[in-house]
Coordinates of C-alpha atoms in Angstrom, one line a residue:
Chain A
X184 CA -55.1 20.8 -13.6
X185 CA -53.5 19.0 -10.7
X186 CA -52.8 16.0 -12.9
X187 CA -51.1 18.1 -15.4
X188 CA -48.8 19.6 -12.9
X189 CA -47.9 16.2 -11.6
X190 CA -47.1 15.0 -15.0
X191 CA -45.0 18.1 -15.7
X192 CA -43.0 17.7 -12.5
X193 CA -42.5 14.0 -13.3
X194 CA -41.2 14.9 -16.7
X195 CA -38.9 17.6 -15.3
X196 CA -37.4 15.1 -12.8
X197 CA -36.7 12.6 -15.5
X198 CA -35.2 15.3 -17.8
X199 CA -32.9 16.6 -15.0
X200 CA -31.7 13.1 -14.2
X201 CA -30.9 12.2 -17.8
X202 CA -29.0 15.5 -18.3
X203 CA -27.0 15.0 -15.1
X204 CA -26.1 11.5 -16.3
X205 CA -25.0 12.7 -19.7
X206 CA -22.9 15.5 -18.1
X207 CA -21.1 13.1 -15.7
X208 CA -20.5 10.7 -18.6
X209 CA -18.8 13.5 -20.6
X210 CA -16.7 14.6 -17.7
X211 CA -15.5 11.0 -17.2
X212 CA -14.3 10.7 -20.8
X213 CA -11.8 13.5 -20.6
X214 CA -8.5 11.7 -20.4
X215 CA -5.4 13.3 -18.9
X216 CA -2.3 13.2 -21.0
X217 CA 0.0 10.6 -19.6
X218 CA 2.9 10.9 -21.9
X219 CA 5.1 7.9 -22.6
X220 CA 5.5 6.9 -19.0
X221 CA 4.6 3.4 -17.9
X222 CA 1.1 3.3 -16.3
X223 CA 1.1 1.2 -13.2
X224 CA -1.8 0.3 -10.9
X225 CA -1.1 -1.0 -7.4
X226 CA -3.6 -2.6 -5.0
X227 CA -2.7 -1.0 -1.7
X228 CA -0.2 1.0 0.2
X229 CA 3.0 -1.1 0.7
X230 CA 3.2 -2.2 -2.9
X231 CA 2.3 1.3 -4.0
X232 CA 5.1 2.8 -1.9
X233 CA 7.6 0.2 -3.2
X234 CA 6.6 0.8 -6.8
X235 CA 6.9 4.5 -6.4
X236 CA 10.4 4.0 -5.1
X237 CA 11.6 1.7 -7.8
X238 CA 9.7 3.3 -10.6
X239 CA 10.8 6.9 -9.8
X240 CA 9.9 9.3 -12.5
X241 CA 9.6 6.7 -15.3
X242 CA 6.2 5.5 -14.1
X243 CA 2.7 6.8 -13.3
X244 CA 1.6 4.9 -10.3
X245 CA -2.0 4.8 -9.2
X246 CA -3.1 3.2 -6.0
X247 CA -6.5 1.6 -5.8
X248 CA -7.3 1.6 -2.0
X249 CA -7.6 5.2 -1.0
X250 CA -5.7 6.6 1.9
X251 CA -7.5 6.2 5.3
X252 CA -9.3 3.0 4.1
X253 CA -8.7 -0.4 5.7
X254 CA -7.7 -2.6 2.7
X255 CA -9.3 -5.8 4.2
X256 CA -12.7 -4.3 3.6
X257 CA -12.1 -2.9 0.2
X258 CA -13.2 -4.0 -3.2
X259 CA -12.5 -2.3 -6.5
X260 CA -15.2 -0.1 -8.1
X261 CA -16.1 0.2 -11.7
X262 CA -13.7 3.1 -12.2
X263 CA -10.8 1.1 -10.8
X264 CA -11.5 -1.7 -13.3
X265 CA -11.7 0.8 -16.1
X266 CA -8.3 2.2 -15.3
X267 CA -6.9 -1.3 -15.1
X268 CA -8.0 -1.7 -18.7
X269 CA -5.7 1.2 -19.6
X270 CA -2.7 0.2 -17.5
X271 CA 0.5 -1.5 -18.5
X272 CA 1.3 -3.1 -15.2
X273 CA -0.8 -4.3 -12.2
X274 CA 1.0 -5.0 -8.9
X275 CA -0.6 -6.6 -5.9
X276 CA 0.8 -8.1 -2.7
X277 CA -1.1 -11.3 -2.9
X278 CA -1.0 -14.3 -0.4
X279 CA -4.7 -13.8 0.0
X280 CA -4.7 -10.2 1.0
X281 CA -6.6 -8.9 -2.1
X282 CA -9.3 -11.6 -2.4
X283 CA -10.8 -9.9 -5.4
X284 CA -7.8 -10.1 -7.8
X285 CA -8.6 -13.4 -9.4
X286 CA -12.1 -12.5 -10.4
X287 CA -11.2 -9.0 -11.5
X288 CA -8.2 -10.2 -13.6
X289 CA -10.3 -12.8 -15.3
X290 CA -12.9 -10.2 -16.3
X291 CA -10.3 -7.9 -17.9
X292 CA -10.1 -7.4 -21.7
X293 CA -6.6 -5.9 -21.4
X294 CA -4.4 -8.8 -22.7
X295 CA -1.1 -6.9 -22.5
X296 CA -1.4 -6.2 -18.8
X297 CA 1.6 -7.4 -16.9
X298 CA 0.5 -8.8 -13.5
X299 CA 2.9 -8.9 -10.6
X300 CA 2.2 -10.8 -7.4
X301 CA 4.8 -9.1 -5.2
X302 CA 4.8 -11.8 -2.5
X303 CA 5.9 -14.5 -4.9
X304 CA 8.9 -16.4 -3.6
X305 CA 8.3 -15.5 0.0
X306 CA 7.8 -18.4 2.4
X307 CA 4.3 -17.9 3.7
X308 CA 3.2 -18.5 7.2
X309 CA 0.0 -20.3 7.9
X310 CA -2.8 -18.2 9.4
X311 CA -3.9 -18.8 13.0
X312 CA -6.3 -21.7 12.5
X313 CA -8.4 -21.3 15.5
X314 CA -9.1 -17.6 14.8
X315 CA -9.5 -18.1 11.1
X316 CA -12.3 -20.6 11.7
X317 CA -14.3 -18.2 13.8
X318 CA -13.9 -15.5 11.2
X319 CA -15.2 -17.5 8.3
X320 CA -18.7 -17.5 9.6
X321 CA -18.6 -13.8 10.4
X322 CA -17.3 -12.4 7.2
X323 CA -17.1 -14.7 4.3
X324 CA -16.2 -11.8 2.0
X325 CA -12.8 -11.1 3.4
X326 CA -11.7 -14.6 4.0
X327 CA -7.9 -14.6 4.0
X328 CA -7.6 -18.2 2.9
X329 CA -5.0 -20.3 4.7
X330 CA -2.0 -17.9 4.8
X331 CA -1.1 -14.8 6.7
X332 CA -0.9 -12.1 4.0
X333 CA 0.9 -9.4 6.0
X334 CA 4.3 -10.4 4.6
X335 CA 5.7 -6.8 4.2
X336 CA 6.0 -6.3 8.0
X337 CA 9.3 -8.2 7.8
X338 CA 11.8 -5.8 6.1
X339 CA 13.5 -8.7 4.4
X340 CA 10.2 -9.8 2.8
X341 CA 9.5 -6.2 1.9
X342 CA 12.8 -6.2 0.1
X343 CA 11.7 -9.3 -1.8
X344 CA 8.5 -7.7 -2.8
X345 CA 10.3 -4.7 -4.1
X346 CA 12.6 -7.0 -6.1
X347 CA 9.5 -8.7 -7.7
X348 CA 8.1 -5.3 -8.5
X349 CA 11.4 -4.3 -10.1
X350 CA 11.4 -7.5 -12.3
X351 CA 7.8 -6.6 -13.4
X352 CA 8.7 -3.1 -14.3
X353 CA 11.8 -4.3 -16.2
X354 CA 9.7 -6.7 -18.1
X355 CA 7.2 -4.0 -19.1
X356 CA 9.8 -1.4 -19.9
X357 CA 13.2 -3.0 -20.7
X358 CA 14.6 0.3 -22.0
X359 CA 14.9 1.7 -18.5
X360 CA 16.2 -1.5 -16.9
X361 CA 19.4 0.2 -15.5
X362 CA 17.3 2.9 -13.9
X363 CA 15.1 0.5 -12.1
X364 CA 18.0 -1.7 -11.0
X365 CA 19.8 1.3 -9.5
X366 CA 16.7 2.4 -7.6
X367 CA 16.2 -1.1 -6.3
X368 CA 19.8 -1.3 -5.1
X369 CA 19.5 1.9 -3.1
X370 CA 16.4 0.8 -1.3
X371 CA 17.6 -2.8 -0.8
X372 CA 20.3 -1.3 1.4
X373 CA 17.7 0.7 3.3
X374 CA 15.7 -2.5 4.0
X375 CA 18.8 -4.2 5.3
X376 CA 19.6 -1.3 7.5
X377 CA 16.0 -1.2 8.9
X378 CA 16.3 -5.0 9.5
X379 CA 19.5 -4.5 11.4
X380 CA 18.1 -1.7 13.6
X381 CA 15.1 -3.9 14.5
X382 CA 17.5 -6.7 15.4
X383 CA 19.8 -4.5 17.4
X384 CA 17.0 -2.8 19.3
X385 CA 14.8 -5.8 20.1
X386 CA 17.4 -8.5 20.7
X387 CA 18.5 -7.3 24.2
X388 CA 15.0 -6.9 25.5
X389 CA 13.8 -9.6 28.0
X390 CA 10.1 -9.2 27.4
X391 CA 9.0 -10.6 24.0
X392 CA 5.2 -10.5 24.0
X393 CA 3.2 -7.8 22.4
X394 CA -0.6 -7.6 22.6
X395 CA -2.2 -6.4 19.4
X396 CA -5.7 -5.7 18.1
X397 CA -5.3 -8.0 15.1
X398 CA -2.7 -10.7 14.4
X399 CA -1.1 -8.9 11.5
X400 CA 2.5 -9.1 12.9
X401 CA 3.3 -12.8 12.4
X402 CA 6.2 -12.1 10.0
X403 CA 7.6 -9.3 12.1
X404 CA 7.4 -11.4 15.3
X405 CA 9.0 -14.4 13.6
X406 CA 11.9 -12.3 12.3
X407 CA 12.8 -10.9 15.7
X408 CA 11.7 -13.6 18.1
X409 CA 8.6 -11.9 19.4
X410 CA 5.2 -13.4 20.1
X411 CA 2.0 -11.6 19.4
X412 CA -1.2 -12.0 21.4
X413 CA -4.1 -10.9 19.2
X414 CA -7.4 -9.7 20.5
X415 CA -8.8 -10.8 17.2
X416 CA -7.5 -13.1 14.5
X417 CA -6.1 -12.2 11.1
X418 CA -8.9 -9.9 10.0
X419 CA -9.8 -6.8 11.9
X420 CA -13.3 -5.5 12.7
X421 CA -15.4 -8.5 13.7
X422 CA -17.1 -8.5 17.0
X423 CA -14.8 -10.1 19.7
X424 CA -16.2 -12.9 21.8
X425 CA -16.2 -12.4 25.5
X426 CA -14.2 -15.5 26.3
X427 CA -11.3 -14.2 24.1
X428 CA -11.4 -10.8 25.8
X429 CA -11.2 -12.4 29.2
X430 CA -8.2 -14.5 28.0
X431 CA -6.4 -11.4 26.7
X432 CA -7.2 -9.5 29.9
X433 CA -5.7 -12.4 32.0
X434 CA -2.7 -12.5 29.8
X435 CA -2.1 -8.7 30.1
X436 CA -2.4 -8.9 33.9
X437 CA -0.2 -11.9 34.4
X438 CA 2.5 -10.7 32.2
X439 CA 2.2 -7.1 33.3
X440 CA 1.9 -5.9 29.7
X441 CA 2.2 -2.1 29.6
X442 CA 0.8 -1.4 26.2
X443 CA -2.1 -2.6 24.0
X444 CA -1.4 -1.9 20.4
X445 CA -4.2 -0.9 18.0
X446 CA -4.3 0.1 14.4
X447 CA -5.1 3.6 13.1
X448 CA -7.5 2.3 10.4
X449 CA -9.5 0.1 12.8
X450 CA -11.7 1.2 15.6
X451 CA -9.8 1.1 19.0
X452 CA -13.0 0.3 21.0
X453 CA -12.0 -3.2 22.0
X454 CA -8.4 -2.2 22.7
X455 CA -9.7 0.6 24.9
X456 CA -12.0 -1.7 26.8
X457 CA -9.1 -4.0 27.6
X458 CA -6.8 -1.2 28.4
X459 CA -9.4 0.2 30.8
X460 CA -9.8 -3.1 32.6
X461 CA -6.0 -3.7 33.0
X462 CA -4.6 -0.2 33.4
X463 CA -2.4 -0.6 30.3
X464 CA -2.2 2.2 27.8
X465 CA -3.1 2.1 24.2
X466 CA -0.7 2.9 21.4
X467 CA -0.7 2.8 17.6
X468 CA 1.3 0.0 15.9
X469 CA 0.8 0.3 12.2
X470 CA 0.5 -2.8 10.0
X471 CA 1.4 -0.4 7.1
X472 CA -1.7 -1.4 5.3
X473 CA -2.5 2.1 4.4
X474 CA -1.6 5.6 5.6
X475 CA -4.1 8.2 7.0
X476 CA -4.5 11.5 5.1
X477 CA -2.4 13.2 7.8
X478 CA 0.5 10.8 7.3
X479 CA 0.4 11.3 3.6
X480 CA 0.6 15.0 4.2
X481 CA 3.5 14.6 6.5
X482 CA 5.4 12.7 3.8
X483 CA 5.5 9.4 5.7
X484 CA 6.4 6.2 3.9
X485 CA 7.1 2.5 4.7
X486 CA 10.5 3.2 6.3
X487 CA 9.3 6.1 8.5
X488 CA 6.3 4.1 9.7
X489 CA 8.3 1.0 10.4
X490 CA 10.8 3.1 12.4
X491 CA 7.9 4.5 14.5
X492 CA 6.7 0.9 15.0
X493 CA 10.1 0.0 16.3
X494 CA 10.1 2.8 18.8
X495 CA 6.6 1.8 20.0
X496 CA 7.5 -1.8 20.4
X497 CA 10.7 -0.9 22.3
X498 CA 8.7 1.3 24.7
X499 CA 6.2 -1.4 25.3
X500 CA 8.7 -4.1 26.0
X501 CA 11.2 -2.2 28.1
Chain B
X98 CA -18.4 -16.3 39.7
X99 CA -15.6 -15.9 37.3
X100 CA -17.7 -14.2 34.6
X101 CA -18.3 -11.2 36.9
X102 CA -14.7 -10.6 37.7
X103 CA -14.3 -8.7 34.5
X104 CA -15.3 -5.1 34.2
X105 CA -16.3 -5.4 30.6
X106 CA -18.8 -8.2 31.4
X107 CA -20.3 -6.2 34.3
X108 CA -20.9 -3.4 31.9
X109 CA -22.3 -5.8 29.3
X110 CA -24.8 -7.1 31.8
X111 CA -25.8 -3.7 33.1
X112 CA -26.3 -2.2 29.6
X113 CA -27.9 -5.5 28.3
X114 CA -30.4 -5.8 31.1
X115 CA -31.4 -2.1 30.8
X116 CA -31.9 -2.3 27.1
X117 CA -33.7 -5.6 27.5
X118 CA -36.1 -3.9 29.8
X119 CA -36.7 -0.8 27.7
X120 CA -36.8 -2.3 24.2
X121 CA -39.8 -4.6 24.7
X122 CA -41.9 -1.6 26.0
X123 CA -41.4 0.0 22.6
X124 CA -41.6 -3.4 20.9
X125 CA -45.1 -4.3 22.2
X126 CA -46.6 -1.1 20.8
X127 CA -44.7 -1.5 17.5
X128 CA -45.8 -5.1 17.0
X129 CA -49.4 -4.2 17.7
X130 CA -49.2 -1.3 15.2
X131 CA -48.0 -3.8 12.6
X132 CA -44.6 -2.1 12.4
X133 CA -42.3 -5.0 13.4
X134 CA -39.6 -4.2 10.9
X135 CA -39.2 -0.6 12.1
X136 CA -36.1 -1.6 14.2
X137 CA -34.3 -2.7 11.0
X138 CA -35.3 0.3 9.1
X139 CA -34.2 2.8 11.8
X140 CA -30.9 1.1 12.6
X141 CA -30.0 1.2 8.9
X142 CA -30.9 4.9 8.7
X143 CA -28.9 5.5 11.9
X144 CA -25.9 4.3 9.9
X145 CA -26.6 6.9 7.3
X146 CA -26.7 9.4 10.1
X147 CA -23.3 8.2 11.4
X148 CA -21.8 8.6 8.0
X149 CA -23.3 12.1 7.6
X150 CA -22.0 13.1 11.1
X151 CA -18.5 11.9 10.3
X152 CA -18.5 13.8 7.0
X153 CA -19.8 17.0 8.5
X154 CA -17.7 16.7 11.7
X155 CA -20.7 16.4 14.0
X156 CA -20.8 13.9 16.9
X157 CA -21.9 10.8 15.1
X158 CA -24.1 9.6 18.0
X159 CA -26.0 12.8 17.8
X160 CA -26.3 12.7 14.0
X161 CA -27.4 9.0 14.2
X162 CA -30.1 9.9 16.6
X163 CA -31.2 12.8 14.4
X164 CA -31.3 10.6 11.3
X165 CA -33.4 8.0 13.3
X166 CA -35.9 10.7 14.4
X167 CA -36.2 12.0 10.8
X168 CA -36.7 8.5 9.5
X169 CA -39.2 7.6 12.1
X170 CA -41.3 10.6 11.2
X171 CA -40.8 9.8 7.6
X172 CA -42.3 6.4 8.2
X173 CA -45.2 7.9 10.1
X174 CA -45.9 10.3 7.3
X175 CA -45.8 7.6 4.6
X176 CA -47.9 5.4 6.7
X177 CA -50.6 8.0 6.9
X178 CA -50.5 8.3 3.1
X179 CA -50.8 4.6 2.7
X180 CA -52.8 3.5 5.7
X181 CA -53.6 0.0 4.5
X182 CA -50.0 -0.9 3.7
X183 CA -48.1 0.3 6.7
X184 CA -45.2 -2.1 6.2
X185 CA -44.5 -0.5 2.8
X186 CA -43.6 2.7 4.6
X187 CA -40.9 0.8 6.4
X188 CA -39.6 -0.8 3.3
X189 CA -39.3 2.6 1.6
X190 CA -37.5 4.2 4.6
X191 CA -35.2 1.2 4.9
X192 CA -34.2 1.4 1.3
X193 CA -33.6 5.1 1.6
X194 CA -31.4 4.5 4.7
X195 CA -29.4 1.7 3.1
X196 CA -28.9 3.7 -0.1
X197 CA -27.8 6.9 1.8
X198 CA -25.5 4.9 4.1
X199 CA -23.9 3.2 1.2
X200 CA -23.3 6.4 -0.8
X201 CA -22.3 8.5 2.2
X202 CA -19.8 5.9 3.6
X203 CA -17.9 6.4 0.4
X204 CA -17.1 9.9 1.5
X205 CA -16.1 9.0 5.0
X206 CA -12.3 9.5 5.3
X207 CA -11.6 7.5 8.3
X208 CA -13.3 4.2 7.9
X209 CA -12.3 3.0 11.4
X210 CA -14.9 5.3 12.9
X211 CA -17.6 4.1 10.6
X212 CA -16.9 0.5 11.2
X213 CA -17.1 0.9 14.9
X214 CA -20.7 1.9 14.4
X215 CA -21.4 -1.0 12.1
X216 CA -20.0 -3.5 14.6
X217 CA -21.2 -2.0 17.8
X218 CA -20.4 -4.6 20.4
X219 CA -21.9 -5.2 23.8
X220 CA -18.5 -6.4 25.2
X221 CA -16.7 -3.2 24.4
X222 CA -18.9 -0.4 25.8
X223 CA -17.3 2.9 26.7
X224 CA -18.3 5.0 29.7
X225 CA -20.1 7.6 27.6
X226 CA -22.2 4.9 26.0
X227 CA -23.1 3.4 29.3
X228 CA -24.3 6.7 30.7
X229 CA -26.3 7.4 27.5
X230 CA -28.0 4.0 27.8
X231 CA -28.8 4.7 31.5
X232 CA -30.2 8.1 30.7
X233 CA -32.3 7.0 27.7
X234 CA -33.6 4.0 29.5
X235 CA -34.8 6.1 32.4
X236 CA -36.6 8.5 30.2
X237 CA -38.2 5.9 28.1
X238 CA -39.4 3.9 31.1
X239 CA -40.8 7.0 32.7
X240 CA -42.7 8.1 29.6
X241 CA -43.9 4.6 29.0
X242 CA -45.4 4.4 32.5
X243 CA -46.9 7.9 32.2
X244 CA -48.5 7.3 28.8
X245 CA -49.3 3.7 29.6
X246 CA -53.1 3.9 28.9
X247 CA -52.8 6.2 25.9
X248 CA -50.2 3.9 24.2
X249 CA -52.3 0.9 24.9
X250 CA -55.4 2.4 23.2
X251 CA -53.4 3.6 20.3
X252 CA -51.6 0.3 19.8
X253 CA -54.9 -1.5 19.5
X254 CA -56.7 0.9 17.3
X255 CA -55.9 4.5 16.5
X256 CA -59.4 5.5 15.5
X257 CA -61.1 4.3 18.7
X258 CA -58.3 5.8 20.7
X259 CA -59.2 9.2 19.1
X260 CA -62.8 8.6 20.0
X261 CA -61.9 7.8 23.5
X262 CA -60.2 11.2 23.8
X263 CA -56.6 10.2 23.4
X264 CA -54.5 13.0 21.8
X265 CA -53.3 10.6 19.1
X266 CA -51.1 13.1 17.3
X267 CA -49.1 14.2 20.3
X268 CA -48.8 10.7 21.7
X269 CA -47.6 9.4 18.4
X270 CA -45.1 12.2 18.2
X271 CA -43.6 11.4 21.6
X272 CA -43.6 7.7 20.9
X273 CA -41.8 8.2 17.6
X274 CA -39.1 10.2 19.3
X275 CA -38.7 7.5 22.0
X276 CA -38.4 4.8 19.4
X277 CA -35.8 6.6 17.5
X278 CA -33.8 7.4 20.6
X279 CA -33.8 3.8 21.8
X280 CA -32.9 2.3 18.5
X281 CA -30.1 4.7 17.8
X282 CA -28.5 4.2 21.1
X283 CA -29.0 0.4 21.1
X284 CA -27.6 0.2 17.5
X285 CA -24.5 2.0 18.8
X286 CA -24.0 -0.2 21.9
X287 CA -25.2 -3.7 21.0
X288 CA -25.1 -3.5 17.2
X289 CA -27.6 -3.0 14.5
X290 CA -28.0 -6.7 14.2
X291 CA -29.8 -7.4 17.5
X292 CA -31.9 -4.3 18.0
X293 CA -34.8 -5.4 15.9
X294 CA -34.8 -9.0 17.1
X295 CA -34.7 -7.8 20.7
X296 CA -37.8 -5.7 19.8
X297 CA -39.9 -8.4 18.2
X298 CA -38.9 -11.9 19.4
X299 CA -39.7 -11.4 23.1
X300 CA -43.0 -9.9 22.2
X301 CA -43.8 -12.8 20.0
X302 CA -43.0 -15.2 22.9
X303 CA -45.0 -13.1 25.4
X304 CA -48.0 -13.2 23.1
X305 CA -48.1 -16.9 23.5
X306 CA -48.8 -16.6 27.2
X307 CA -50.1 -13.1 27.9
X308 CA -53.9 -12.9 28.3
X309 CA -54.0 -9.1 28.1
X310 CA -51.8 -6.1 27.3
X311 CA -50.4 -5.7 30.7
X312 CA -49.4 -9.4 31.0
X313 CA -47.9 -9.3 27.5
X314 CA -45.7 -6.3 28.4
X315 CA -44.5 -7.9 31.6
X316 CA -43.8 -11.2 29.9
X317 CA -42.0 -9.6 27.0
X318 CA -39.7 -7.7 29.4
X319 CA -39.0 -10.9 31.4
X320 CA -38.3 -12.9 28.2
X321 CA -35.9 -10.3 26.9
X322 CA -34.0 -10.0 30.1
X323 CA -33.7 -13.8 30.3
X324 CA -32.5 -14.0 26.7
X325 CA -29.9 -11.3 27.3
X326 CA -28.5 -12.9 30.4
X327 CA -28.5 -16.4 28.9
X328 CA -27.0 -15.1 25.7
X329 CA -24.2 -13.4 27.5
X330 CA -23.5 -16.5 29.6
X331 CA -23.4 -18.8 26.6
X332 CA -21.2 -16.4 24.7
X333 CA -18.8 -16.2 27.5
X334 CA -18.5 -19.9 28.4
X335 CA -18.6 -21.3 24.8
X336 CA -16.6 -18.5 23.2
X337 CA -19.3 -17.3 20.9
X338 CA -20.1 -13.9 19.4
X339 CA -22.5 -12.3 21.9
X340 CA -24.7 -10.4 19.4
X341 CA -25.7 -13.5 17.4
X342 CA -25.9 -15.7 20.5
X343 CA -28.5 -13.4 22.1
X344 CA -30.6 -13.4 19.0
X345 CA -30.4 -17.2 18.6
X346 CA -31.3 -17.8 22.2
X347 CA -34.5 -15.8 21.6
X348 CA -35.4 -17.5 18.3
X349 CA -34.8 -21.0 19.8
X350 CA -36.9 -20.2 22.8
X351 CA -39.7 -19.0 20.5
X352 CA -39.5 -22.3 18.6
X353 CA -39.6 -24.3 21.9
X354 CA -42.6 -22.4 23.0
X355 CA -44.4 -23.1 19.7
X356 CA -43.7 -26.8 19.8
X357 CA -44.3 -27.1 23.6
X358 CA -47.7 -25.4 23.1
X359 CA -48.6 -27.8 20.3
X360 CA -47.6 -30.9 22.3
X361 CA -49.5 -29.8 25.3
X362 CA -52.4 -28.5 23.3
X363 CA -52.6 -31.9 21.6
X364 CA -53.0 -33.7 24.9
X365 CA -55.5 -31.3 26.3

């Protein structure tokens, strides 16, 4: 009697499982009607934003890294790869930011996919060697390689990325070439304006050192003559070593740094510990690697976030 | 000394030494009960608790503690079903914890919060965490001293403990809650990585010298405190990651003890 009941419940469990698998399988197959627009997949936020701006209403853009997720940590899931198979264009920033692209692209069956590495043609900066070394042991998975991938933080580089994206879209959809060109032109002016306002605001300031939670701002600093002191190296989220923390604390005290910058998508614990020790305050400085849900709701984009960054840096250095 | 000029190092030493005192108390009993891996299993389930807390909007430290307690009782329950394979209960609970943490973390909107739990760090401890460690340590030490005899009997052999009149069920219940509390708070402050090694390695070292239960407990605590202090010093002066350094100091010491004993034993 007991045995029978056991067998019955076992059977029921298996049946329930298989039915649910079948159901989800069916739901996944329903395709939405995409019309004759170009289907574009982008890796993470900045290239997504630039593609939206150039592509306008001629493209369907789908971003892979969801909002609120730190892209250094992220890897594509099976569904992302499936949608890559159905896309016309794939755009990524490159320079070692998306370590998974090579493997994923090799495994694709989609031979017509146009791949754009948006950072092509930008002079890359080498990553901080000392820090890079320490990271390699900690997290082999998100090894950045030898270059600093955060190119888009210099508006001129961002403009170059958008240009590369435009070229890619034109290649995939030559009919709408004029449309893409016109959009690019509009935003190219905006990038120049942003660049100019960074220059005008930061140039007169005496103080040039910012303390940041991870050294993502190399291109930004190089463009405007700033220096960054990073609590951690190029990748966020590894455990800091105490010697480095002591160094940063001494630096903050000696140079009377008012503000420790941290990133929204990374835990502020370490920045808080240093701020507490030195009496500095903590403040968000976005590396524009991704927006939070709230920022998406508020309609923020690359330009608005960079303008906020400018205000934050100005406050910290004045 | 320069190392003590920094507030974050002072906090690291305070929290580290407290945990190094409390964790081996739990560790001795756990090792004797053949449940050495429980630290790993519980710290992984505590991550599942963190994810659940973040999704439901509950304080993640509380939900981590709750998950740990549930998992600890789960291990007890499975252990009673499979008395001869107690390590299997841990493997089952650990798989459940890892699976749940993996799936739930996919629903966590703000990954920054989740990561801060994954990479708990002894050099960046907030005030709240420090008070929690002090509170939990005090309670655990008190209970450990009060139930000293009962835990000793039970650790050696539950059946004879029952015959000797120890209320095994109740004591087990209290001990399970203490274990879960210590592991969840330690995973939060010093990182999931070093909890289970702090629990087992000092006990292994102490067993090489301790002639009886009391000695083993005292040696284990002394070893753990020494490992913690030495680990923090090495990490500071050589620029190493503290969590891993503390673990390695323990493992190396154990190896040295083994070889030292062999060399001396060969002579004698």
